[in-house]
Amino acid sequence: KALANRMDEHRILILCFNITLAAHLRSLLHSDDSNPQYRERIEVLHFNDWAKSILGRLPNPKELRENENYDEVLGNRVLAALNDRDLEEKWDAILVDEAHTFAPNWFTCSVAAVKGGENGSLMIVNDISQGLYNRRKFTWSSVGIKAQGRSKKLNQNYRNTQETLTAAWNIVQSSLGEIEEDPTFPIVEPSAALRNGKKPVLYRAKSKASAVKALVDRVRSLCNSGYAQSEIAILYRSIGQNDRVLFQEMIKQLKDSDLKNYWVTENKYTKQNYSVRIPGVRIITALSSLGLEFKVVLILWADQFWDCCSDDVEKAQLARKQLYVAMTRAQDELHLYGSGSAQILRELEASQGFEVVRER
């Protein structure tokens, strides 16, 4: 916004990996009718959409050889196309958000896309504790970025309450300790949150069905207490074949309570067109919540994160990061709902970071 406000005819590009985050940022910027310069000067795209706009079409995975990595092939093709572009077709400034989700050569593409190349206006933001995908390690210099002396560690948390941050960090820090130190994406432990609030709540239900009922009751109570429906998000990990009926039952219960719902991750179209202007309680997968934030977050079926306690260290690391991301979307209140005897539920309860409520 600062660049768009002071630079006439400045072309600014925001890149990220998450489809929903790109749509969210786009709707925030482009729906500001009092500042049309944001719409005119700032583009917001997730990397694959950006690649498609440059190449015309994305590579077909079936065309790749067995040992080829899709993201790497995509980056190489985008880079070749960018190198053939005239200077005026490039961007004056680029911001890469959630950079820990990017393949290494995607950063080379970012350098090639900005006017001035390695001396251009390029800003990269990352947090490896939210790295939800396995990416090959690299150095900034290997992708054409002059990072030495230009990096800053930001360890102050502005989103969460101290209670939510503590509960979430307890989950992820054990897995981060098993990761080999990465000089490109160093682990930055959040030192403190600016605010205090309610202790997160862990609701131990007797069944998945009763977890749904308890969650809907809580949403109704939150709305009655003054929260706008759009300030509340229900996060879930996945919908298995056996869960579909219950999931639809949750949506029905919300409607029966006169609560609008906005299932953001219902399909690819709804993800690509997520808008802050559409009313209703948000329903989003944990993966697609990366980069988003809500006043209240309710995590449905927390037992789905059972692999946080897997014997497969790599699998457990990724699961814990997913749960950490889901928990830290909450600005004011966090509620988790789970049933059964999954070890992760026992760990959450034993951590002392939650108020535990058991179904009678």
mmCIF file of C-alpha atoms in Angstrom:
data_model
loop_
_atom_site.group_PDB
_atom_site.id
_atom_site.type_symbol
_atom_site.label_atom_id
_atom_site.label_comp_id
_atom_site.label_asym_id
_atom_site.label_seq_id
_atom_site.Cartn_x
_atom_site.Cartn_y
_atom_site.Cartn_z
ATOM 1 C CA LYS A 1 0.000 0.000 0.000
ATOM 2 C CA ALA A 2 2.839 2.372 0.861
ATOM 3 C CA LEU A 3 4.457 1.817 -2.539
ATOM 4 C CA ALA A 4 1.151 2.114 -4.403
ATOM 5 C CA ASN A 5 0.358 5.359 -2.613
ATOM 6 C CA ARG A 6 3.597 7.112 -3.445
ATOM 7 C CA MET A 7 4.614 5.605 -6.779
ATOM 8 C CA ASP A 8 2.504 6.535 -9.798
ATOM 9 C CA GLU A 9 2.266 3.798 -12.428
ATOM 10 C CA HIS A 10 4.237 1.475 -10.152
ATOM 11 C CA ARG A 11 3.641 -2.234 -10.868
ATOM 12 C CA ILE A 12 3.646 -4.233 -7.636
ATOM 13 C CA LEU A 13 3.318 -8.002 -7.396
ATOM 14 C CA ILE A 14 2.478 -10.069 -4.310
ATOM 15 C CA LEU A 15 3.263 -13.776 -4.694
ATOM 16 C CA CYS A 16 2.385 -16.649 -2.358
ATOM 17 C CA PHE A 17 1.787 -20.409 -2.571
ATOM 18 C CA ASN A 18 -1.633 -20.639 -0.911
ATOM 19 C CA ILE A 19 -4.576 -20.144 -3.309
ATOM 20 C CA THR A 20 -6.889 -18.982 -0.514
ATOM 21 C CA LEU A 21 -4.349 -16.522 0.885
ATOM 22 C CA ALA A 22 -3.889 -14.943 -2.542
ATOM 23 C CA ALA A 23 -7.654 -14.562 -2.900
ATOM 24 C CA HIS A 24 -7.904 -13.132 0.631
ATOM 25 C CA LEU A 25 -5.184 -10.521 0.072
ATOM 26 C CA ARG A 26 -6.609 -9.657 -3.338
ATOM 27 C CA SER A 27 -10.082 -9.075 -1.894
ATOM 28 C CA LEU A 28 -8.669 -6.955 0.943
ATOM 29 C CA LEU A 29 -6.744 -4.713 -1.452
ATOM 30 C CA HIS A 30 -9.039 -4.602 -4.456
ATOM 31 C CA SER A 31 -12.312 -4.117 -2.550
ATOM 32 C CA ASP A 32 -11.059 -0.816 -1.115
ATOM 33 C CA ASP A 33 -13.176 1.504 -3.270
ATOM 34 C CA SER A 34 -11.717 4.618 -1.639
ATOM 35 C CA ASN A 35 -8.239 3.621 -2.864
ATOM 36 C CA PRO A 36 -8.548 2.454 -6.482
ATOM 37 C CA GLN A 37 -4.757 2.689 -6.873
ATOM 38 C CA TYR A 38 -4.430 -0.613 -4.993
ATOM 39 C CA ARG A 39 -6.576 -2.323 -7.604
ATOM 40 C CA GLU A 40 -4.691 -0.622 -10.437
ATOM 41 C CA ARG A 41 -1.125 -1.093 -9.200
ATOM 42 C CA ILE A 42 -1.051 -4.223 -7.032
ATOM 43 C CA GLU A 43 -1.402 -7.741 -8.426
ATOM 44 C CA VAL A 44 -1.847 -10.656 -6.023
ATOM 45 C CA LEU A 45 -1.342 -14.191 -7.336
ATOM 46 C CA HIS A 46 -0.380 -17.601 -6.037
ATOM 47 C CA PHE A 47 2.656 -18.903 -7.897
ATOM 48 C CA ASN A 48 0.898 -21.374 -10.193
ATOM 49 C CA ASP A 49 -1.611 -18.754 -11.361
ATOM 50 C CA TRP A 50 1.248 -16.352 -11.993
ATOM 51 C CA ALA A 51 3.090 -19.057 -13.942
ATOM 52 C CA LYS A 52 -0.033 -19.713 -16.017
ATOM 53 C CA SER A 53 -0.367 -16.001 -16.825
ATOM 54 C CA ILE A 54 3.220 -16.016 -18.122
ATOM 55 C CA LEU A 55 3.291 -19.387 -19.901
ATOM 56 C CA GLY A 56 -0.302 -19.506 -21.150
ATOM 57 C CA ARG A 57 -0.758 -22.971 -19.646
ATOM 58 C CA LEU A 58 0.810 -25.017 -16.878
ATOM 59 C CA PRO A 59 2.969 -28.072 -17.654
ATOM 60 C CA ASN A 60 1.095 -31.337 -17.757
ATOM 61 C CA PRO A 61 2.460 -33.617 -15.000
ATOM 62 C CA LYS A 62 2.094 -36.561 -17.398
ATOM 63 C CA GLU A 63 4.667 -34.955 -19.720
ATOM 64 C CA LEU A 64 7.374 -35.053 -17.055
ATOM 65 C CA ARG A 65 10.042 -37.734 -16.844
ATOM 66 C CA GLU A 66 9.980 -40.020 -13.837
ATOM 67 C CA ASN A 67 12.811 -38.275 -11.977
ATOM 68 C CA GLU A 68 11.612 -34.708 -12.699
ATOM 69 C CA ASN A 69 10.123 -32.549 -9.943
ATOM 70 C CA TYR A 70 7.022 -30.666 -11.085
ATOM 71 C CA ASP A 71 7.701 -27.457 -9.118
ATOM 72 C CA GLU A 72 11.278 -27.345 -10.404
ATOM 73 C CA VAL A 73 10.202 -27.868 -14.020
ATOM 74 C CA LEU A 74 7.541 -25.171 -13.613
ATOM 75 C CA GLY A 75 10.107 -22.734 -12.221
ATOM 76 C CA ASN A 76 12.564 -23.403 -15.058
ATOM 77 C CA ARG A 77 9.922 -22.752 -17.695
ATOM 78 C CA VAL A 78 8.748 -19.538 -16.024
ATOM 79 C CA LEU A 79 12.370 -18.366 -15.730
ATOM 80 C CA ALA A 80 13.024 -18.965 -19.438
ATOM 81 C CA ALA A 81 9.908 -16.976 -20.344
ATOM 82 C CA LEU A 82 10.826 -14.112 -18.002
ATOM 83 C CA ASN A 83 14.334 -13.855 -19.441
ATOM 84 C CA ASP A 84 12.762 -13.180 -22.834
ATOM 85 C CA ARG A 85 10.575 -10.358 -21.506
ATOM 86 C CA ASP A 86 11.262 -6.685 -22.081
ATOM 87 C CA LEU A 87 12.050 -4.525 -19.049
ATOM 88 C CA GLU A 88 8.734 -2.650 -19.190
ATOM 89 C CA GLU A 89 6.878 -5.965 -18.864
ATOM 90 C CA LYS A 90 8.481 -6.625 -15.484
ATOM 91 C CA TRP A 91 7.451 -5.466 -12.008
ATOM 92 C CA ASP A 92 8.810 -2.511 -10.029
ATOM 93 C CA ALA A 93 8.493 -4.326 -6.693
ATOM 94 C CA ILE A 94 7.708 -7.890 -5.606
ATOM 95 C CA LEU A 95 6.698 -9.246 -2.196
ATOM 96 C CA VAL A 96 6.918 -13.004 -1.612
ATOM 97 C CA ASP A 97 4.738 -14.027 1.331
ATOM 98 C CA GLU A 98 4.965 -17.411 3.136
ATOM 99 C CA ALA A 99 8.273 -17.955 1.330
ATOM 100 C CA HIS A 100 8.947 -21.214 3.194
ATOM 101 C CA THR A 101 6.404 -22.842 0.841
ATOM 102 C CA PHE A 102 8.355 -21.905 -2.325
ATOM 103 C CA ALA A 103 10.548 -24.215 -4.381
ATOM 104 C CA PRO A 104 14.144 -22.838 -4.614
ATOM 105 C CA ASN A 105 14.064 -21.833 -8.288
ATOM 106 C CA TRP A 106 10.820 -19.908 -7.771
ATOM 107 C CA PHE A 107 12.978 -17.277 -6.036
ATOM 108 C CA THR A 108 15.180 -17.106 -9.140
ATOM 109 C CA CYS A 109 11.977 -16.395 -11.080
ATOM 110 C CA SER A 110 11.133 -13.593 -8.634
ATOM 111 C CA VAL A 111 14.562 -12.010 -9.177
ATOM 112 C CA ALA A 112 14.150 -12.267 -12.961
ATOM 113 C CA ALA A 113 10.678 -10.706 -12.779
ATOM 114 C CA VAL A 114 11.629 -7.568 -10.861
ATOM 115 C CA LYS A 115 13.177 -4.541 -12.541
ATOM 116 C CA GLY A 116 16.785 -4.285 -11.439
ATOM 117 C CA GLY A 117 17.183 -8.042 -10.976
ATOM 118 C CA GLU A 118 19.352 -8.869 -7.977
ATOM 119 C CA ASN A 119 19.421 -5.159 -7.069
ATOM 120 C CA GLY A 120 15.668 -4.744 -7.497
ATOM 121 C CA SER A 121 12.953 -4.164 -4.911
ATOM 122 C CA LEU A 122 12.281 -7.679 -3.625
ATOM 123 C CA MET A 123 10.925 -8.478 -0.145
ATOM 124 C CA ILE A 124 10.700 -12.044 1.161
ATOM 125 C CA VAL A 125 8.844 -13.078 4.332
ATOM 126 C CA ASN A 126 9.066 -16.542 5.871
ATOM 127 C CA ASP A 127 8.511 -18.587 9.027
ATOM 128 C CA ILE A 128 9.892 -22.130 8.868
ATOM 129 C CA SER A 129 7.746 -23.196 11.834
ATOM 130 C CA GLN A 130 4.858 -22.889 9.387
ATOM 131 C CA GLY A 131 6.595 -24.855 6.631
ATOM 132 C CA LEU A 132 3.876 -27.295 5.638
ATOM 133 C CA TYR A 133 5.731 -28.866 2.709
ATOM 134 C CA ASN A 134 9.082 -30.586 2.311
ATOM 135 C CA ARG A 135 11.351 -28.375 0.216
ATOM 136 C CA ARG A 136 14.951 -28.887 -0.882
ATOM 137 C CA LYS A 137 17.431 -26.796 1.108
ATOM 138 C CA PHE A 138 19.322 -24.032 -0.675
ATOM 139 C CA THR A 139 21.196 -20.786 -0.050
ATOM 140 C CA TRP A 140 19.993 -17.317 -1.002
ATOM 141 C CA SER A 141 23.091 -16.714 -3.118
ATOM 142 C CA SER A 142 22.375 -19.889 -5.118
ATOM 143 C CA VAL A 143 19.066 -18.400 -6.297
ATOM 144 C CA GLY A 144 20.505 -14.958 -7.079
ATOM 145 C CA ILE A 145 19.432 -13.103 -3.942
ATOM 146 C CA LYS A 146 21.721 -10.774 -1.982
ATOM 147 C CA ALA A 147 20.487 -11.504 1.540
ATOM 148 C CA GLN A 148 23.637 -10.914 3.572
ATOM 149 C CA GLY A 149 23.217 -7.823 5.743
ATOM 150 C CA ARG A 150 19.664 -7.334 4.486
ATOM 151 C CA SER A 151 17.733 -9.747 6.690
ATOM 152 C CA LYS A 152 15.829 -9.146 9.926
ATOM 153 C CA LYS A 153 14.419 -11.522 12.529
ATOM 154 C CA LEU A 154 10.959 -10.539 13.738
ATOM 155 C CA ASN A 155 10.213 -12.374 16.981
ATOM 156 C CA GLN A 156 7.316 -10.296 18.310
ATOM 157 C CA ASN A 157 3.904 -11.924 17.835
ATOM 158 C CA TYR A 158 1.119 -9.499 16.948
ATOM 159 C CA ARG A 159 -1.683 -11.932 16.114
ATOM 160 C CA ASN A 160 -2.216 -14.271 19.038
ATOM 161 C CA THR A 161 -2.788 -13.954 22.750
ATOM 162 C CA GLN A 162 0.024 -15.234 24.964
ATOM 163 C CA GLU A 163 -2.188 -18.161 25.995
ATOM 164 C CA THR A 164 -2.794 -19.303 22.413
ATOM 165 C CA LEU A 165 0.833 -18.775 21.403
ATOM 166 C CA THR A 166 2.123 -20.807 24.350
ATOM 167 C CA ALA A 167 -0.254 -23.705 23.682
ATOM 168 C CA ALA A 168 0.622 -23.767 19.968
ATOM 169 C CA TRP A 169 4.378 -23.383 20.434
ATOM 170 C CA ASN A 170 4.399 -26.307 22.876
ATOM 171 C CA ILE A 171 3.057 -28.481 20.047
ATOM 172 C CA VAL A 172 5.512 -27.465 17.353
ATOM 173 C CA GLN A 173 8.771 -26.820 19.222
ATOM 174 C CA SER A 174 9.476 -30.488 19.944
ATOM 175 C CA SER A 175 9.499 -31.252 16.219
ATOM 176 C CA LEU A 176 11.540 -28.154 15.338
ATOM 177 C CA GLY A 177 14.259 -29.355 17.684
ATOM 178 C CA GLU A 178 14.740 -32.401 15.461
ATOM 179 C CA ILE A 179 15.252 -30.312 12.312
ATOM 180 C CA GLU A 180 18.789 -29.614 11.164
ATOM 181 C CA GLU A 181 19.451 -25.870 11.359
ATOM 182 C CA ASP A 182 18.701 -24.205 8.025
ATOM 183 C CA PRO A 183 20.698 -20.976 7.443
ATOM 184 C CA THR A 184 18.237 -19.842 4.764
ATOM 185 C CA PHE A 185 15.139 -20.279 6.923
ATOM 186 C CA PRO A 186 16.360 -20.118 10.544
ATOM 187 C CA ILE A 187 13.920 -20.999 13.333
ATOM 188 C CA VAL A 188 12.752 -17.821 15.081
ATOM 189 C CA GLU A 189 11.027 -18.540 18.366
ATOM 190 C CA PRO A 190 8.283 -15.972 19.074
ATOM 191 C CA SER A 191 9.420 -14.249 22.279
ATOM 192 C CA ALA A 192 6.034 -13.047 23.466
ATOM 193 C CA ALA A 193 2.586 -11.946 22.401
ATOM 194 C CA LEU A 194 1.379 -8.412 23.019
ATOM 195 C CA ARG A 195 -1.933 -9.476 24.559
ATOM 196 C CA ASN A 196 -3.322 -11.855 27.119
ATOM 197 C CA GLY A 197 -6.691 -13.558 26.800
ATOM 198 C CA LYS A 198 -8.684 -16.680 27.499
ATOM 199 C CA LYS A 199 -6.998 -20.033 27.833
ATOM 200 C CA PRO A 200 -7.609 -22.244 24.771
ATOM 201 C CA VAL A 201 -10.300 -24.871 25.308
ATOM 202 C CA LEU A 202 -9.951 -28.586 24.520
ATOM 203 C CA TYR A 203 -13.347 -30.297 24.325
ATOM 204 C CA ARG A 204 -13.108 -34.074 24.743
ATOM 205 C CA ALA A 205 -16.249 -35.459 23.113
ATOM 206 C CA LYS A 206 -17.564 -39.034 23.221
ATOM 207 C CA SER A 207 -18.006 -39.203 19.431
ATOM 208 C CA LYS A 208 -17.433 -37.237 16.244
ATOM 209 C CA ALA A 209 -21.159 -36.457 16.149
ATOM 210 C CA SER A 210 -21.192 -34.978 19.639
ATOM 211 C CA ALA A 211 -18.053 -32.977 18.782
ATOM 212 C CA VAL A 212 -19.999 -31.432 15.892
ATOM 213 C CA LYS A 213 -22.942 -30.583 18.147
ATOM 214 C CA ALA A 214 -20.691 -29.032 20.796
ATOM 215 C CA LEU A 215 -18.890 -26.977 18.144
ATOM 216 C CA VAL A 216 -22.140 -25.632 16.663
ATOM 217 C CA ASP A 217 -23.386 -24.776 20.164
ATOM 218 C CA ARG A 218 -20.178 -22.828 20.765
ATOM 219 C CA VAL A 219 -20.481 -20.944 17.460
ATOM 220 C CA ARG A 220 -24.034 -19.966 18.399
ATOM 221 C CA SER A 221 -22.837 -18.790 21.805
ATOM 222 C CA LEU A 222 -19.962 -16.794 20.271
ATOM 223 C CA CYS A 223 -22.325 -14.999 17.891
ATOM 224 C CA ASN A 224 -24.718 -14.227 20.751
ATOM 225 C CA SER A 225 -21.798 -12.760 22.712
ATOM 226 C CA GLY A 226 -21.093 -10.224 19.962
ATOM 227 C CA TYR A 227 -18.723 -11.799 17.452
ATOM 228 C CA ALA A 228 -19.631 -11.284 13.809
ATOM 229 C CA GLN A 229 -20.102 -14.540 11.920
ATOM 230 C CA SER A 230 -17.276 -13.652 9.518
ATOM 231 C CA GLU A 231 -14.891 -13.306 12.486
ATOM 232 C CA ILE A 232 -15.283 -17.019 13.294
ATOM 233 C CA ALA A 233 -13.566 -19.866 11.426
ATOM 234 C CA ILE A 234 -14.085 -23.618 11.637
ATOM 235 C CA LEU A 235 -10.896 -25.393 10.573
ATOM 236 C CA TYR A 236 -10.711 -29.067 9.664
ATOM 237 C CA ARG A 237 -7.955 -31.261 8.290
ATOM 238 C CA SER A 238 -9.880 -33.414 5.841
ATOM 239 C CA ILE A 239 -13.244 -35.011 5.171
ATOM 240 C CA GLY A 240 -12.956 -38.775 4.918
ATOM 241 C CA GLN A 241 -15.573 -40.879 3.183
ATOM 242 C CA ASN A 242 -17.086 -41.750 6.558
ATOM 243 C CA ASP A 243 -17.164 -38.102 7.668
ATOM 244 C CA ARG A 244 -19.153 -36.570 4.802
ATOM 245 C CA VAL A 245 -22.580 -37.121 6.315
ATOM 246 C CA LEU A 246 -21.478 -35.662 9.665
ATOM 247 C CA PHE A 247 -19.831 -32.685 7.952
ATOM 248 C CA GLN A 248 -23.031 -31.902 6.062
ATOM 249 C CA GLU A 249 -24.905 -32.324 9.343
ATOM 250 C CA MET A 250 -22.699 -29.614 10.851
ATOM 251 C CA ILE A 251 -23.572 -27.255 7.996
ATOM 252 C CA LYS A 252 -27.273 -28.088 8.472
ATOM 253 C CA GLN A 253 -27.060 -27.409 12.208
ATOM 254 C CA LEU A 254 -25.461 -24.031 11.502
ATOM 255 C CA LYS A 255 -28.273 -23.159 9.084
ATOM 256 C CA ASP A 256 -30.916 -24.361 11.546
ATOM 257 C CA SER A 257 -29.383 -21.961 14.076
ATOM 258 C CA ASP A 258 -29.808 -19.080 11.570
ATOM 259 C CA LEU A 259 -26.033 -18.949 11.113
ATOM 260 C CA LYS A 260 -24.708 -18.389 7.611
ATOM 261 C CA ASN A 261 -21.730 -20.473 6.608
ATOM 262 C CA TYR A 262 -19.078 -19.796 3.993
ATOM 263 C CA TRP A 263 -17.342 -23.041 2.993
ATOM 264 C CA VAL A 264 -14.234 -21.475 1.502
ATOM 265 C CA THR A 265 -12.501 -24.735 0.593
ATOM 266 C CA GLU A 266 -15.539 -26.520 -0.805
ATOM 267 C CA ASN A 267 -13.900 -26.643 -4.234
ATOM 268 C CA LYS A 268 -11.219 -24.977 -6.361
ATOM 269 C CA TYR A 269 -13.570 -22.190 -7.478
ATOM 270 C CA THR A 270 -14.541 -21.186 -3.934
ATOM 271 C CA LYS A 271 -10.864 -21.144 -2.903
ATOM 272 C CA GLN A 272 -9.816 -18.968 -5.838
ATOM 273 C CA ASN A 273 -12.645 -16.516 -5.214
ATOM 274 C CA TYR A 274 -12.513 -16.183 -1.439
ATOM 275 C CA SER A 275 -13.682 -12.700 -0.477
ATOM 276 C CA VAL A 276 -13.720 -10.826 2.818
ATOM 277 C CA ARG A 277 -17.032 -9.296 1.729
ATOM 278 C CA ILE A 278 -18.993 -12.561 1.738
ATOM 279 C CA PRO A 279 -20.741 -13.054 5.108
ATOM 280 C CA GLY A 280 -20.904 -16.204 7.191
ATOM 281 C CA VAL A 281 -18.848 -18.423 9.482
ATOM 282 C CA ARG A 282 -15.751 -19.470 7.545
ATOM 283 C CA ILE A 283 -15.132 -23.204 7.009
ATOM 284 C CA ILE A 284 -11.572 -23.880 5.806
ATOM 285 C CA THR A 285 -9.001 -26.676 5.779
ATOM 286 C CA ALA A 286 -5.976 -26.316 8.045
ATOM 287 C CA LEU A 287 -3.671 -26.213 4.991
ATOM 288 C CA SER A 288 -5.628 -23.450 3.280
ATOM 289 C CA SER A 289 -5.762 -21.366 6.465
ATOM 290 C CA LEU A 290 -2.033 -20.570 6.141
ATOM 291 C CA GLY A 291 -1.615 -16.786 6.255
ATOM 292 C CA LEU A 292 -5.207 -16.075 7.336
ATOM 293 C CA GLU A 293 -6.464 -14.923 10.747
ATOM 294 C CA PHE A 294 -9.779 -14.819 12.588
ATOM 295 C CA LYS A 295 -11.006 -13.536 15.928
ATOM 296 C CA VAL A 296 -12.089 -17.049 16.924
ATOM 297 C CA VAL A 297 -10.897 -20.409 15.589
ATOM 298 C CA LEU A 298 -12.606 -23.735 16.245
ATOM 299 C CA ILE A 299 -10.700 -26.842 15.148
ATOM 300 C CA LEU A 300 -13.056 -29.709 14.337
ATOM 301 C CA TRP A 301 -11.939 -33.301 14.936
ATOM 302 C CA ALA A 302 -8.511 -32.462 16.341
ATOM 303 C CA ASP A 303 -7.925 -36.225 16.612
ATOM 304 C CA GLN A 304 -7.360 -36.147 12.829
ATOM 305 C CA PHE A 305 -3.884 -34.865 13.729
ATOM 306 C CA TRP A 306 -3.047 -38.281 15.202
ATOM 307 C CA ASP A 307 0.149 -38.433 13.127
ATOM 308 C CA CYS A 308 1.649 -35.672 15.258
ATOM 309 C CA CYS A 309 2.715 -38.673 17.359
ATOM 310 C CA SER A 310 3.771 -40.886 14.454
ATOM 311 C CA ASP A 311 6.985 -42.915 14.682
ATOM 312 C CA ASP A 312 7.846 -41.455 11.278
ATOM 313 C CA VAL A 313 9.734 -38.321 12.381
ATOM 314 C CA GLU A 314 9.234 -36.431 9.120
ATOM 315 C CA LYS A 315 5.519 -37.218 9.076
ATOM 316 C CA ALA A 316 5.151 -36.099 12.691
ATOM 317 C CA GLN A 317 7.013 -32.826 12.007
ATOM 318 C CA LEU A 318 4.693 -31.870 9.158
ATOM 319 C CA ALA A 319 1.565 -32.814 11.132
ATOM 320 C CA ARG A 320 2.666 -30.721 14.108
ATOM 321 C CA LYS A 321 3.349 -27.750 11.853
ATOM 322 C CA GLN A 322 -0.137 -28.110 10.365
ATOM 323 C CA LEU A 323 -1.691 -28.133 13.823
ATOM 324 C CA TYR A 324 0.479 -25.181 14.855
ATOM 325 C CA VAL A 325 -0.668 -23.190 11.813
ATOM 326 C CA ALA A 326 -4.322 -24.018 12.528
ATOM 327 C CA MET A 327 -4.030 -22.992 16.185
ATOM 328 C CA THR A 328 -2.213 -19.737 15.468
ATOM 329 C CA ARG A 329 -4.925 -18.458 13.125
ATOM 330 C CA ALA A 330 -6.813 -17.422 16.298
ATOM 331 C CA GLN A 331 -6.532 -13.811 17.391
ATOM 332 C CA ASP A 332 -8.719 -13.916 20.519
ATOM 333 C CA GLU A 333 -10.126 -17.387 21.209
ATOM 334 C CA LEU A 334 -9.160 -20.953 20.308
ATOM 335 C CA HIS A 335 -11.348 -24.054 20.737
ATOM 336 C CA LEU A 336 -10.359 -27.642 19.825
ATOM 337 C CA TYR A 337 -12.836 -30.530 19.528
ATOM 338 C CA GLY A 338 -11.760 -34.151 19.516
ATOM 339 C CA SER A 339 -12.986 -37.615 20.360
ATOM 340 C CA GLY A 340 -11.419 -41.026 20.869
ATOM 341 C CA SER A 341 -8.063 -41.854 22.425
ATOM 342 C CA ALA A 342 -5.588 -40.377 19.938
ATOM 343 C CA GLN A 343 -2.261 -39.752 21.628
ATOM 344 C CA ILE A 344 -2.202 -36.130 20.424
ATOM 345 C CA LEU A 345 -5.364 -35.413 22.440
ATOM 346 C CA ARG A 346 -3.710 -36.838 25.552
ATOM 347 C CA GLU A 347 -0.613 -34.718 24.851
ATOM 348 C CA LEU A 348 -2.690 -31.554 24.461
ATOM 349 C CA GLU A 349 -4.486 -32.273 27.714
ATOM 350 C CA ALA A 350 -1.260 -33.015 29.601
ATOM 351 C CA SER A 351 0.428 -29.832 28.308
ATOM 352 C CA GLN A 352 -1.488 -27.675 30.818
ATOM 353 C CA GLY A 353 -2.058 -25.158 28.037
ATOM 354 C CA PHE A 354 -5.785 -25.851 27.735
ATOM 355 C CA GLU A 355 -8.941 -25.669 29.742
ATOM 356 C CA VAL A 356 -10.230 -29.218 29.291
ATOM 357 C CA VAL A 357 -13.972 -29.837 29.017
ATOM 358 C CA ARG A 358 -15.257 -33.406 28.945
ATOM 359 C CA GLU A 359 -18.624 -34.425 27.568
ATOM 360 C CA ARG A 360 -20.796 -35.762 30.357
#
